[in-house]
XYZ file of C-alpha atoms in Angstrom:
193
model
C 101.470 -98.086 -10.127
C 99.340 -101.196 -9.595
C 99.796 -103.884 -12.219
C 96.581 -104.737 -14.034
C 96.068 -107.484 -16.554
C 93.580 -107.054 -19.357
C 92.733 -109.341 -22.206
C 90.968 -108.588 -25.474
C 89.351 -111.216 -27.633
C 88.423 -110.413 -31.236
C 86.914 -112.633 -33.905
C 90.225 -114.419 -34.568
C 92.721 -112.965 -32.114
C 93.552 -112.914 -28.429
C 95.448 -109.861 -27.179
C 97.180 -110.042 -23.825
C 100.163 -108.554 -22.039
C 103.508 -110.237 -22.617
C 104.668 -112.345 -19.707
C 108.186 -113.437 -18.692
C 107.453 -116.966 -19.929
C 106.954 -115.479 -23.439
C 110.551 -114.275 -23.480
C 112.019 -116.711 -26.007
C 109.101 -116.546 -28.434
C 109.062 -112.733 -28.479
C 112.848 -112.455 -28.783
C 112.812 -114.906 -31.712
C 109.991 -112.984 -33.419
C 111.722 -109.617 -33.073
C 115.031 -110.957 -34.313
C 113.826 -113.602 -36.741
C 110.920 -113.501 -39.128
C 109.116 -110.456 -37.722
C 108.948 -107.386 -39.883
C 107.992 -104.406 -37.736
C 105.001 -102.974 -39.570
C 105.555 -99.664 -37.846
C 109.224 -98.997 -38.444
C 109.159 -95.985 -36.142
C 108.117 -97.975 -33.068
C 109.924 -96.207 -30.220
C 112.055 -98.484 -28.103
C 111.468 -101.648 -30.146
C 113.413 -104.188 -28.083
C 116.085 -106.142 -29.933
C 118.514 -107.440 -27.308
C 117.857 -110.208 -24.781
C 118.041 -107.655 -21.958
C 115.615 -105.254 -23.655
C 112.998 -107.977 -24.191
C 113.416 -109.245 -20.622
C 113.001 -105.703 -19.201
C 109.912 -105.120 -21.361
C 108.265 -108.275 -20.011
C 109.201 -107.740 -16.363
C 108.552 -104.012 -15.942
C 105.447 -102.656 -14.260
C 103.035 -101.445 -16.883
C 100.993 -98.258 -16.934
C 97.366 -99.491 -17.173
C 96.465 -96.463 -19.354
C 99.153 -97.486 -21.860
C 98.483 -101.182 -22.502
C 100.949 -103.301 -24.428
C 99.520 -106.502 -25.903
C 101.006 -109.472 -27.652
C 98.722 -110.507 -30.518
C 97.946 -114.223 -30.718
C 95.967 -116.089 -33.344
C 93.455 -118.402 -31.694
C 93.947 -121.677 -33.531
C 92.904 -125.313 -32.955
C 96.558 -126.395 -32.670
C 97.293 -123.737 -30.043
C 97.790 -119.986 -30.017
C 100.357 -118.558 -32.453
C 102.189 -115.265 -31.888
C 101.177 -112.815 -34.631
C 102.740 -109.597 -33.340
C 102.392 -106.768 -30.852
C 100.214 -103.685 -30.426
C 100.288 -100.992 -27.795
C 99.812 -97.422 -26.724
C 102.899 -95.361 -25.913
C 103.407 -91.860 -24.635
C 104.777 -89.709 -27.430
C 106.240 -86.256 -27.074
C 102.841 -84.518 -26.909
C 100.295 -87.280 -27.470
C 99.401 -90.932 -27.040
C 100.514 -93.042 -29.995
C 99.477 -96.429 -31.314
C 102.331 -98.716 -32.370
C 102.317 -102.260 -33.710
C 104.286 -104.869 -35.594
C 103.172 -108.057 -37.319
C 105.303 -111.131 -38.034
C 106.068 -111.399 -41.747
C 104.220 -114.684 -42.262
C 100.996 -113.173 -40.879
C 101.021 -109.987 -42.974
C 98.216 -109.450 -45.477
C 95.617 -111.490 -43.585
C 93.761 -108.653 -41.842
C 95.203 -109.285 -38.373
C 96.692 -105.783 -38.073
C 93.353 -104.112 -38.800
C 91.523 -106.381 -36.373
C 94.029 -105.615 -33.622
C 94.024 -101.854 -34.354
C 90.212 -101.674 -34.137
C 90.280 -103.552 -30.820
C 93.001 -101.258 -29.451
C 91.064 -98.133 -30.434
C 88.051 -99.434 -28.525
C 90.318 -100.194 -25.557
C 91.818 -96.682 -25.733
C 88.334 -95.173 -25.725
C 87.348 -97.254 -22.699
C 90.492 -96.027 -20.902
C 89.407 -92.416 -21.442
C 91.784 -91.388 -24.231
C 90.271 -88.689 -26.441
C 92.718 -88.910 -29.332
C 95.274 -91.427 -30.584
C 97.976 -90.730 -33.173
C 99.909 -93.155 -35.355
C 102.956 -92.514 -37.521
C 103.781 -94.651 -40.539
C 106.659 -94.519 -43.028
C 105.547 -92.438 -45.994
C 106.111 -95.305 -48.424
C 104.086 -97.775 -46.327
C 100.791 -97.851 -48.218
C 99.730 -101.100 -46.512
C 99.959 -99.573 -43.050
C 98.121 -96.455 -44.224
C 95.268 -98.646 -45.511
C 95.134 -100.518 -42.181
C 94.889 -97.295 -40.183
C 92.343 -95.633 -42.478
C 90.126 -98.740 -42.522
C 90.259 -98.931 -38.719
C 89.019 -95.347 -38.306
C 92.127 -93.159 -38.371
C 92.179 -90.055 -40.544
C 95.173 -88.943 -42.568
C 96.583 -85.786 -41.007
C 98.259 -84.871 -44.315
C 101.337 -83.982 -42.330
C 104.786 -85.394 -43.010
C 107.410 -85.413 -40.270
C 110.801 -86.983 -39.811
C 111.417 -89.631 -37.190
C 114.317 -91.846 -36.281
C 113.839 -95.458 -37.340
C 115.834 -97.926 -35.258
C 115.139 -100.554 -37.927
C 116.806 -98.394 -40.597
C 119.241 -96.615 -38.226
C 118.385 -93.253 -39.790
C 115.725 -90.549 -39.917
C 112.844 -91.323 -42.289
C 109.766 -89.360 -43.425
C 106.506 -90.479 -41.795
C 102.835 -89.587 -42.190
C 100.721 -88.710 -39.177
C 97.319 -90.343 -38.705
C 94.820 -89.538 -35.968
C 91.751 -91.202 -34.457
C 89.437 -89.007 -32.406
C 87.521 -90.897 -29.740
C 84.346 -89.593 -28.127
C 83.394 -90.278 -24.523
C 80.776 -92.994 -24.295
C 81.260 -94.182 -27.870
C 83.871 -94.025 -30.560
C 83.433 -91.161 -33.002
C 85.402 -92.996 -35.655
C 83.667 -95.201 -38.197
C 85.589 -98.161 -39.539
C 85.627 -98.438 -43.320
C 85.309 -102.198 -43.188
C 83.137 -104.539 -41.204
C 84.160 -104.284 -37.511
C 84.874 -107.505 -35.656
C 83.134 -108.029 -32.364
C 85.409 -108.246 -29.375
C 85.038 -108.529 -25.677
C 87.125 -107.275 -22.802
C 87.853 -108.966 -19.530
C 90.097 -107.952 -16.675
């Protein structure tokens, strides 16, 4: 599959694929002060080899994986990661935010941008699964346009090394325009390839 590079700019963030030169920063984030917001992220890399493989592998352009950077006067700062992954029967949105950036609206901004990207890639529906006790993540998803599926499932959490209950959320995307309506003011963003 041909490797494509896309970038998304939002009001405060710059989303781009991870590159091999990001290796140390991403490894440190995943094993240092990062708290995976989505504890059920499949295949969350933890080892040096896993992070290196993630950054060097050819990516499916319909399943983008973006590092989230805060655009700041002193230089870009890694905030977290967001991406689309192929679940068992559906496309899923996954993300994590570094602990020191939680509670500042970056997750919601990145989720809204990723939903718009998913729509532009032709995806009709995106699911997200959050730990049942994670009210903050539920608020992020609902504000970004997801609906609560009122369905609880069990999923393995690598972070907890056990099966945990999760809630299913879903965003339905319409061709030509998103059918979801964000519950908070959307941030403008632009795409470039």
